[in-house]
PDB file of C-alpha atoms in Angstrom:
ATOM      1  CA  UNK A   1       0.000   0.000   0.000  1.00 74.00           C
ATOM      2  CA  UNK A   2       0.964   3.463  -0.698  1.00 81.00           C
ATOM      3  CA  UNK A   3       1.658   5.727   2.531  1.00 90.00           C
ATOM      4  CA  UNK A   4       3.239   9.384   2.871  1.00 95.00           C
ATOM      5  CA  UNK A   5       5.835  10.404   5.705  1.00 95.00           C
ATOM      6  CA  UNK A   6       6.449  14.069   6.344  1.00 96.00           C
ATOM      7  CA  UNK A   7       8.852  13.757   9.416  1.00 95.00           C
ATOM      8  CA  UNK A   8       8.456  17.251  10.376  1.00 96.00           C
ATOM      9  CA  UNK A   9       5.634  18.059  13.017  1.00 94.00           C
ATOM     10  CA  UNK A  10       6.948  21.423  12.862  1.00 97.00           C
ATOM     11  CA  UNK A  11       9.157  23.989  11.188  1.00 97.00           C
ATOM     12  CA  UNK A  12       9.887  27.861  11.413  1.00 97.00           C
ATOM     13  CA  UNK A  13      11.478  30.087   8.926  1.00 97.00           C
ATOM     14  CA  UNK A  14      12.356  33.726   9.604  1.00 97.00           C
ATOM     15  CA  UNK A  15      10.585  36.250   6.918  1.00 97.00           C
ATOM     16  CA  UNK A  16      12.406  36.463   3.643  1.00 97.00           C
ATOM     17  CA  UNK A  17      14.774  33.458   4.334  1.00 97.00           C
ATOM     18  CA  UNK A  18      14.078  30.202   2.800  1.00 98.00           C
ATOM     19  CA  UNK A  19      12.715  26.421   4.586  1.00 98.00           C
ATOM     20  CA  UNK A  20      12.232  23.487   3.125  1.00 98.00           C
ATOM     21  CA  UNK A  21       9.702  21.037   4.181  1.00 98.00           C
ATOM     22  CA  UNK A  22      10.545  16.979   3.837  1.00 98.00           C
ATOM     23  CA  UNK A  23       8.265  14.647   2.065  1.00 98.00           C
ATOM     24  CA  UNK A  24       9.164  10.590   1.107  1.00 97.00           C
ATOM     25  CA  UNK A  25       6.296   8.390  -0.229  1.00 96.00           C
ATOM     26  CA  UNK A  26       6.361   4.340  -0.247  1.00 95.00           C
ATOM     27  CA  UNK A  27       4.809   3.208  -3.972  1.00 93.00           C
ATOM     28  CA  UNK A  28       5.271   0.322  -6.069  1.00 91.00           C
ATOM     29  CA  UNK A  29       4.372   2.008  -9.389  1.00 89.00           C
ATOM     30  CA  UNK A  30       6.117   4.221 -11.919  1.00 88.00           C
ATOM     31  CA  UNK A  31       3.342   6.534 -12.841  1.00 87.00           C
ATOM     32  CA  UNK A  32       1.943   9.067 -10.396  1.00 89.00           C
ATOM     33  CA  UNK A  33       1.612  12.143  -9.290  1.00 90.00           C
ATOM     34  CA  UNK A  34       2.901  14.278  -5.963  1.00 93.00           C
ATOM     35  CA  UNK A  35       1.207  17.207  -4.992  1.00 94.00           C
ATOM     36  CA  UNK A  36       1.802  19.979  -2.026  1.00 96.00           C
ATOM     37  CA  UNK A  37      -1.141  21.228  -0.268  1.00 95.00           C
ATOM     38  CA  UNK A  38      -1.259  24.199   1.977  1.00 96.00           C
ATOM     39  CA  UNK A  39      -3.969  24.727   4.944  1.00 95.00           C
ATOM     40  CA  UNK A  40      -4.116  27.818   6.172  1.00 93.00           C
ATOM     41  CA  UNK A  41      -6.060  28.735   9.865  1.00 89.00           C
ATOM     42  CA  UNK A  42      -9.196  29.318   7.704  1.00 86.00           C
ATOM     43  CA  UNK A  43      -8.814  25.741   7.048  1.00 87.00           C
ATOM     44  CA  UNK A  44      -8.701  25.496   3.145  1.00 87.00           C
ATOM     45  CA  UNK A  45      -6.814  23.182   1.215  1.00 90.00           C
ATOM     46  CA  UNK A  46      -5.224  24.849  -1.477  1.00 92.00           C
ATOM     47  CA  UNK A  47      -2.828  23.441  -3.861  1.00 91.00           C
ATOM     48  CA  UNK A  48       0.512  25.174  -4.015  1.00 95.00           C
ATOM     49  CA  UNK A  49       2.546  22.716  -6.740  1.00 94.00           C
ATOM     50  CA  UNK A  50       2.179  19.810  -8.428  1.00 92.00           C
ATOM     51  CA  UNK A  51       4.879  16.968 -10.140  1.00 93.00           C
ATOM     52  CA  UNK A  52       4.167  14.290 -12.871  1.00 89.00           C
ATOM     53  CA  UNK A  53       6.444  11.150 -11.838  1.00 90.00           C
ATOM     54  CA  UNK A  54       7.379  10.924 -15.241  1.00 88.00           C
ATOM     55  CA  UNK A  55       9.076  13.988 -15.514  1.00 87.00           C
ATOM     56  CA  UNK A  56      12.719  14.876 -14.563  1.00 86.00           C
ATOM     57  CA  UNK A  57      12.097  18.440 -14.331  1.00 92.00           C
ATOM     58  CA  UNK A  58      11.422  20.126 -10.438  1.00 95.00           C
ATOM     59  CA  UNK A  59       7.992  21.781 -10.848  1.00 93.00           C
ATOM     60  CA  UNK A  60       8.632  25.494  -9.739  1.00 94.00           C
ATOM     61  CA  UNK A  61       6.037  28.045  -8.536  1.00 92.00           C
ATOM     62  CA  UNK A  62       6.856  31.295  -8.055  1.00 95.00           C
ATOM     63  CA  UNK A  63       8.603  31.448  -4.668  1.00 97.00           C
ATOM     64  CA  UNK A  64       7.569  27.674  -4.379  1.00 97.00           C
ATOM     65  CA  UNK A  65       9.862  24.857  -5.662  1.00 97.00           C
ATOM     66  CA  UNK A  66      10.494  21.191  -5.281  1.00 97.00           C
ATOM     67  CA  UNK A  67      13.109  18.841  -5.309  1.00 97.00           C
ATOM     68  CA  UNK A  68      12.000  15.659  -6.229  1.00 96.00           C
ATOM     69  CA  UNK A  69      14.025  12.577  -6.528  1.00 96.00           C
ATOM     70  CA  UNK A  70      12.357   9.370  -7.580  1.00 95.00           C
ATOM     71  CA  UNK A  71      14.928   6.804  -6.791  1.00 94.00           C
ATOM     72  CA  UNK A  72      15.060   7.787  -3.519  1.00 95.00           C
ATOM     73  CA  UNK A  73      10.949   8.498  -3.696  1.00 96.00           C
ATOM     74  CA  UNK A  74      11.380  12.179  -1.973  1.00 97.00           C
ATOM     75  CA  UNK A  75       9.513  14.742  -2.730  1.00 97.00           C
ATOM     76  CA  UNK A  76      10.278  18.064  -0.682  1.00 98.00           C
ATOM     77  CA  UNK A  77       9.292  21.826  -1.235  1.00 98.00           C
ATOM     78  CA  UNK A  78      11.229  24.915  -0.773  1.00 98.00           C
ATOM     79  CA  UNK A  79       9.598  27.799   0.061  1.00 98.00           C
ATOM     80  CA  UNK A  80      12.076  30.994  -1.016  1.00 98.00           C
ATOM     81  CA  UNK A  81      11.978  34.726   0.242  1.00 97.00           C
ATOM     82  CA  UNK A  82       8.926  33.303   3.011  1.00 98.00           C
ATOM     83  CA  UNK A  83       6.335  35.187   3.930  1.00 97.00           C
ATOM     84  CA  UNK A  84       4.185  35.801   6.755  1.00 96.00           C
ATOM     85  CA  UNK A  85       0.965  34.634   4.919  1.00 95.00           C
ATOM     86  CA  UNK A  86       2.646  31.133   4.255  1.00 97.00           C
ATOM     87  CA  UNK A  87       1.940  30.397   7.991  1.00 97.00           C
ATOM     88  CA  UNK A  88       0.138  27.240   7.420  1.00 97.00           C
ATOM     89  CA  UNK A  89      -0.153  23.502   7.291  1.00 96.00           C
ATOM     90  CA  UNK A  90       1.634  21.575   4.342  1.00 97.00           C
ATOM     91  CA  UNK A  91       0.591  18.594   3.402  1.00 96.00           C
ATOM     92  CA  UNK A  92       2.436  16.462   0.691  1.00 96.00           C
ATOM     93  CA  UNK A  93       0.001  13.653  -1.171  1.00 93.00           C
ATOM     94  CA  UNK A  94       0.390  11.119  -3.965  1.00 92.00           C
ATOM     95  CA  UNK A  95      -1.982  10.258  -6.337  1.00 87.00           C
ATOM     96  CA  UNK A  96      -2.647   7.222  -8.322  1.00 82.00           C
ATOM     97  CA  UNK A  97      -5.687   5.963  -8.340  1.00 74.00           C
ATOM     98  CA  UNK A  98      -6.774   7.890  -4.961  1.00 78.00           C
ATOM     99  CA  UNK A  99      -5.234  10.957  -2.942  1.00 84.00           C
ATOM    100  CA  UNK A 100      -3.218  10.035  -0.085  1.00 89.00           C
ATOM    101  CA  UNK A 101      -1.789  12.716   2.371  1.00 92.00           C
ATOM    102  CA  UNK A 102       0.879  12.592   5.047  1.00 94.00           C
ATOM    103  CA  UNK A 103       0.263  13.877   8.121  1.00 92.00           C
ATOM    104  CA  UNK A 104       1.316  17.813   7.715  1.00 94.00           C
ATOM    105  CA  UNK A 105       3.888  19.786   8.572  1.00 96.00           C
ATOM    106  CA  UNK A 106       3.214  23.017  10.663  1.00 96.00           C
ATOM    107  CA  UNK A 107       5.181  26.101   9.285  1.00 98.00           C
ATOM    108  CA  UNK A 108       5.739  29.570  11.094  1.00 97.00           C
ATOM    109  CA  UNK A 109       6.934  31.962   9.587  1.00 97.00           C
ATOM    110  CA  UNK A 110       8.845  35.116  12.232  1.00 96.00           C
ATOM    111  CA  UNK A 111       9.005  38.967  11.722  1.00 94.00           C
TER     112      UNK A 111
ATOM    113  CA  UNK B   1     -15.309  30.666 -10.838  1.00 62.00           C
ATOM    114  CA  UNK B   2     -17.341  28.956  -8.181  1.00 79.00           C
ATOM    115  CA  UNK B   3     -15.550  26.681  -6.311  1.00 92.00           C
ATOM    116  CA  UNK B   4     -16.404  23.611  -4.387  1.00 95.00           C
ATOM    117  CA  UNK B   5     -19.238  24.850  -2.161  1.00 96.00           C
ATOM    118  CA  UNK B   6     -19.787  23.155   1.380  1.00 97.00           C
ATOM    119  CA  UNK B   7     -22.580  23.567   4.013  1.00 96.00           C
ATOM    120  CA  UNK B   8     -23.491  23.776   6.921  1.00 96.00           C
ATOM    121  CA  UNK B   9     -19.865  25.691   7.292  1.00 95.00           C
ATOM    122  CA  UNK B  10     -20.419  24.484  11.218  1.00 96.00           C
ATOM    123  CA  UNK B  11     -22.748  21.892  12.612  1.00 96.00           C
ATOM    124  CA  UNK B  12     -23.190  21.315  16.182  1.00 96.00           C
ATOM    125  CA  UNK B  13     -25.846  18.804  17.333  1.00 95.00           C
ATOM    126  CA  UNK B  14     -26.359  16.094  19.877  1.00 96.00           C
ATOM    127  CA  UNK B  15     -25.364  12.666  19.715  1.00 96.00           C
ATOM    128  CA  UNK B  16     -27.688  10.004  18.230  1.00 96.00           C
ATOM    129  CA  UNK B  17     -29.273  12.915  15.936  1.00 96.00           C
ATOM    130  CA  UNK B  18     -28.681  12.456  11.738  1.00 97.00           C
ATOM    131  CA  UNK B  19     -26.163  14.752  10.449  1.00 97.00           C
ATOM    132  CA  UNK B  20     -26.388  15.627   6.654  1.00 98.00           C
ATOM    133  CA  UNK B  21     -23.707  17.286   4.907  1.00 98.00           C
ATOM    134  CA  UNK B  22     -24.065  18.660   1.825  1.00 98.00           C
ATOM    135  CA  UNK B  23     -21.728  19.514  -1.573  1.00 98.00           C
ATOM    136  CA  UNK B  24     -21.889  21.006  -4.400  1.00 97.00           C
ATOM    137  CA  UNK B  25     -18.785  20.583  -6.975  1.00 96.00           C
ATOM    138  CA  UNK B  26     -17.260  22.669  -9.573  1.00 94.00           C
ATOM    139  CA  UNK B  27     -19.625  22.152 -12.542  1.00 94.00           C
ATOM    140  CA  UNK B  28     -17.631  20.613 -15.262  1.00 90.00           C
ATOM    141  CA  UNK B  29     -16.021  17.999 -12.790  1.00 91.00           C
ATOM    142  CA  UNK B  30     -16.824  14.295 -12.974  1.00 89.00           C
ATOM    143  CA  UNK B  31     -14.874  13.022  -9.456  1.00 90.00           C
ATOM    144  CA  UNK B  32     -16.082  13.806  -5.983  1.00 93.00           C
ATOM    145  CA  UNK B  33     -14.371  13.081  -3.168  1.00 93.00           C
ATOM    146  CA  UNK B  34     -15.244  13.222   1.005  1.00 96.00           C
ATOM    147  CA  UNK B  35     -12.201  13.365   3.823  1.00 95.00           C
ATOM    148  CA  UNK B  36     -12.790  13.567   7.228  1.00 96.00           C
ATOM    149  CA  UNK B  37      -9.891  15.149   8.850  1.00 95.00           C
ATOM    150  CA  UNK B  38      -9.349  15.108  12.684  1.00 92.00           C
ATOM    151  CA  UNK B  39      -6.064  15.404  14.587  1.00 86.00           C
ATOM    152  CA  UNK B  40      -5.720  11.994  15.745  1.00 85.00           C
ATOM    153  CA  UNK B  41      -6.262  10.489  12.193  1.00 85.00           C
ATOM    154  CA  UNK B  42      -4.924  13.399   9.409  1.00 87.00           C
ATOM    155  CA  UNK B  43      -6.911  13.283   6.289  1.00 90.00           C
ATOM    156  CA  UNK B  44      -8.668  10.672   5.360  1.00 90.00           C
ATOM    157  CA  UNK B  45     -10.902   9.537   2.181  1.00 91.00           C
ATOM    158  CA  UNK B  46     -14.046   8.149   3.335  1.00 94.00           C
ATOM    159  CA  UNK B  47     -15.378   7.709  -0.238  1.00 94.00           C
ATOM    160  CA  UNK B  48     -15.219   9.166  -3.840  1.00 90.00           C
ATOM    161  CA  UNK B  49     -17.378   9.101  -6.923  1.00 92.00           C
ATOM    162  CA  UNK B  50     -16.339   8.766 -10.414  1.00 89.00           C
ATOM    163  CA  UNK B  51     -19.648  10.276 -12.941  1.00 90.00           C
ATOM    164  CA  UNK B  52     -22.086  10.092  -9.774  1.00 92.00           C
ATOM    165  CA  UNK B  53     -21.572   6.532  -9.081  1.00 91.00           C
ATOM    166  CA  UNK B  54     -19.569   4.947  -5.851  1.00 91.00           C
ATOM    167  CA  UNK B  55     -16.207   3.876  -6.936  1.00 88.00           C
ATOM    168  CA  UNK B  56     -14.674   3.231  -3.769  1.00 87.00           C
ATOM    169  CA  UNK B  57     -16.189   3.405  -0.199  1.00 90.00           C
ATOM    170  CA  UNK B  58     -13.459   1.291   1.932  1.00 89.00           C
ATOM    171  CA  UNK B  59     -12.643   4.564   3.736  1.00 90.00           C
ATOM    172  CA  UNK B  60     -16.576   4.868   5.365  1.00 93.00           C
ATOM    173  CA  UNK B  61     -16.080   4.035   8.953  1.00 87.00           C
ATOM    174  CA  UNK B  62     -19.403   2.176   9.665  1.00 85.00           C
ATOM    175  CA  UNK B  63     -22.633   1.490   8.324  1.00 90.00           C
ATOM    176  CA  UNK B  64     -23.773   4.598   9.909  1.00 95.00           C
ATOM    177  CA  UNK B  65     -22.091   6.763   7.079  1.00 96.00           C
ATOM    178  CA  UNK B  66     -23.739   7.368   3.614  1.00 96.00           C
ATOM    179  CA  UNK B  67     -23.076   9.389   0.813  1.00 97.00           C
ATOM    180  CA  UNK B  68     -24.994   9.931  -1.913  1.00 96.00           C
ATOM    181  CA  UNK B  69     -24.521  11.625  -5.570  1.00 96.00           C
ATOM    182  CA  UNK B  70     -27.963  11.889  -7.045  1.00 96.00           C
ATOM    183  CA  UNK B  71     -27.004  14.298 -10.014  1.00 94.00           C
ATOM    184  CA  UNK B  72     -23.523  15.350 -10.863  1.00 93.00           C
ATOM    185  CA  UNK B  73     -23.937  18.493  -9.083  1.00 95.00           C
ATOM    186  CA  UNK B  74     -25.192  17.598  -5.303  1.00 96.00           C
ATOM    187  CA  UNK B  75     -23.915  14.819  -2.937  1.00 98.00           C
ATOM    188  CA  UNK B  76     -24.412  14.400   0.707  1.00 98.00           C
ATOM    189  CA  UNK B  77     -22.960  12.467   3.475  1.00 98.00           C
ATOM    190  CA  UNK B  78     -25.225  11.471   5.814  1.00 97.00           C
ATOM    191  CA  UNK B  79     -24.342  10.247   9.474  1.00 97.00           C
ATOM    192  CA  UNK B  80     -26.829   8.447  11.640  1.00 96.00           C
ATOM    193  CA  UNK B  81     -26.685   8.279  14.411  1.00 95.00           C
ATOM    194  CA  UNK B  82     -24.056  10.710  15.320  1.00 96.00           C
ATOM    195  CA  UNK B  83     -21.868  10.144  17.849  1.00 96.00           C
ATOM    196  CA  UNK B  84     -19.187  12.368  19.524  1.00 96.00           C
ATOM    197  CA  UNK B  85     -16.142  10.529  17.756  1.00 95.00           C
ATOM    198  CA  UNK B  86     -17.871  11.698  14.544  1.00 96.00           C
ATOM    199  CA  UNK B  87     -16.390  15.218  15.759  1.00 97.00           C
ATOM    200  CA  UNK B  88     -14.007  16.347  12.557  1.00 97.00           C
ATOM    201  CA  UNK B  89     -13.895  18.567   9.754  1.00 96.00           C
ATOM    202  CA  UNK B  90     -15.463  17.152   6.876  1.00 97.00           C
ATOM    203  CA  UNK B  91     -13.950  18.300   3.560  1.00 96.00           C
ATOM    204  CA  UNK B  92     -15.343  17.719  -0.093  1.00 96.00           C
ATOM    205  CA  UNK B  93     -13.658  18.280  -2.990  1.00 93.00           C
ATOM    206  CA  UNK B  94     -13.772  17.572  -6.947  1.00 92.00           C
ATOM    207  CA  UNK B  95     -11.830  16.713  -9.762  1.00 88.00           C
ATOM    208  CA  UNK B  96     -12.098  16.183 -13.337  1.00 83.00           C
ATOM    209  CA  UNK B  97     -11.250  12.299 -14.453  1.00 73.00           C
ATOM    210  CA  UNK B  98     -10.211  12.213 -17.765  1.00 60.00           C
ATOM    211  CA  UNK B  99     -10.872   8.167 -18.239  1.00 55.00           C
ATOM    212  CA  UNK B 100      -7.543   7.266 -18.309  1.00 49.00           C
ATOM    213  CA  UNK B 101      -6.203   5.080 -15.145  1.00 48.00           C
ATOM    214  CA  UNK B 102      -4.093   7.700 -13.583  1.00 51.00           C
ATOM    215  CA  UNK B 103      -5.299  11.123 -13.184  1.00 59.00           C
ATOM    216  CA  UNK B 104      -3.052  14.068 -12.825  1.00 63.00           C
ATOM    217  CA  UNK B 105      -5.974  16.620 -12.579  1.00 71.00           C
ATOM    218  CA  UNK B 106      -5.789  18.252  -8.773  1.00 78.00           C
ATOM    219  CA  UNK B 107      -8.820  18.198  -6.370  1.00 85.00           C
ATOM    220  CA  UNK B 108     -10.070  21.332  -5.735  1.00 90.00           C
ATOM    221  CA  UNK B 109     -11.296  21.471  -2.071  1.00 93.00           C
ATOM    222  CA  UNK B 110     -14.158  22.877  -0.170  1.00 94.00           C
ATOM    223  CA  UNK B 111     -13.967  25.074   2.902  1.00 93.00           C
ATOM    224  CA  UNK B 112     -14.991  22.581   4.865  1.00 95.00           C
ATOM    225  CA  UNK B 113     -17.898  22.026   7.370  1.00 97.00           C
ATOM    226  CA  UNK B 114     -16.586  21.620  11.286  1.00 96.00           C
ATOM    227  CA  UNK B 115     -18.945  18.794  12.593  1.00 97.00           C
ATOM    228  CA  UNK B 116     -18.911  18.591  16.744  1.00 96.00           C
ATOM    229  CA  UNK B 117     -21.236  16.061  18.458  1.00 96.00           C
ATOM    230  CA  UNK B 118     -22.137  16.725  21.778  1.00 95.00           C
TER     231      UNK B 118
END
């Protein structure tokens, strides 16, 4: 079965410096898809970035980039120049044939 | 655009009453989808429909969870009775399956609707 780890409960980034938040998925296939989610206090889930499996290329967005490396089935985001409004929860997920989330990683972002 | 539109936004009622929840997905998409998430537990898929029919409901907890998709724009999940471990936030969201096996189309969440059971 699929599962994703995010082995940071928690993380904290002073404003305009950069974090990155870790992400490793278990998966049998070849062909999928990794996603970052972000929850803010108002509780929506909103996607930030999203990679195909299939290709090599880190999906970038904006201040929002990942690193992902398929042998080692990682799948982190860095989150450049932060900002106070990224204060959130990030959850990474994998999809296949169903979403599946890890358990969130709480970020704070300092003045 | 209209996004994935929840309600009640909060629902607080006593234990052993029926709890409907009710969704309304961006019109175009085909895939529905309803997580419960709690603290304990994360996010979890309870169940999801592909063109308003059940493809998989191994995530329902008990037989006292339904959902329903009568047209392609309304579903409901339906708990009864409640009970206070039902507490959670209950989150719907849609996609749009292309018919291929794997989809890379993102779900596009709700706000939510905080359920607490008394």
């Amino acid at each position: 079965a699929q599962t994703v780890t995010q082995s940071q409960p928690e993380m904290s980034v002073q404003e305009a410096e950069t974090v990155t938040l870790s992400c490793t998925y278990d998966t049998s296939e070849s062909d999928y898809y990794l996603f970052w989610y972000k929850q803010p206090p108002s509780r929506q889930m909103i996607l930030v970035i999203r990679q195909e499996a299939y290709k090599q290329q880190n999906a970038t967005e904006n201040r929002f980039s990942v690193n992902f490396q398929k042998a080692a089935k990682s799948f982190s985001l860095k989150i450049s120049d932060s900002q106070l409004g990224d204060a959130a929860m990030y959850f990474c997920a994998y999809l296949r044939d169903k979403l599946i989330f890890g358990t969130g990683t709480r970020l704070q972002v300092f003045p | 655009d209209a996004g994935v539109i929840q309600s009640p936004r909060h629902e607080v009622t006593e234990m052993g009453q029926e709890v409907t929840l009710r969704c309304k997905p961006i019109s175009g998409h085909n895939s529905l989808f309803w997580y419960r998430q709690t603290m304990m537990r994360g996010l979890e898929l309870l169940i999801y429909f592909n063109n308003n029919v059940p493809i998989d409901d191994s995530g329902m907890p008990e037989d006292r969870f339904s959902a329903k998709m009568p047209n392609a724009s309304f579903s409901t999940l339906k708990i009864q009775p409640s009970e206070p471990r039902d507490s959670a936030v209950y989150f719907c969201a849609s996609s749009f399956f292309p018919g291929s096996y794997v989809s890379n189309q993102p779900q596009h969440f709700g706000d939510g609707t905080r359920l607490s059971i008394l």
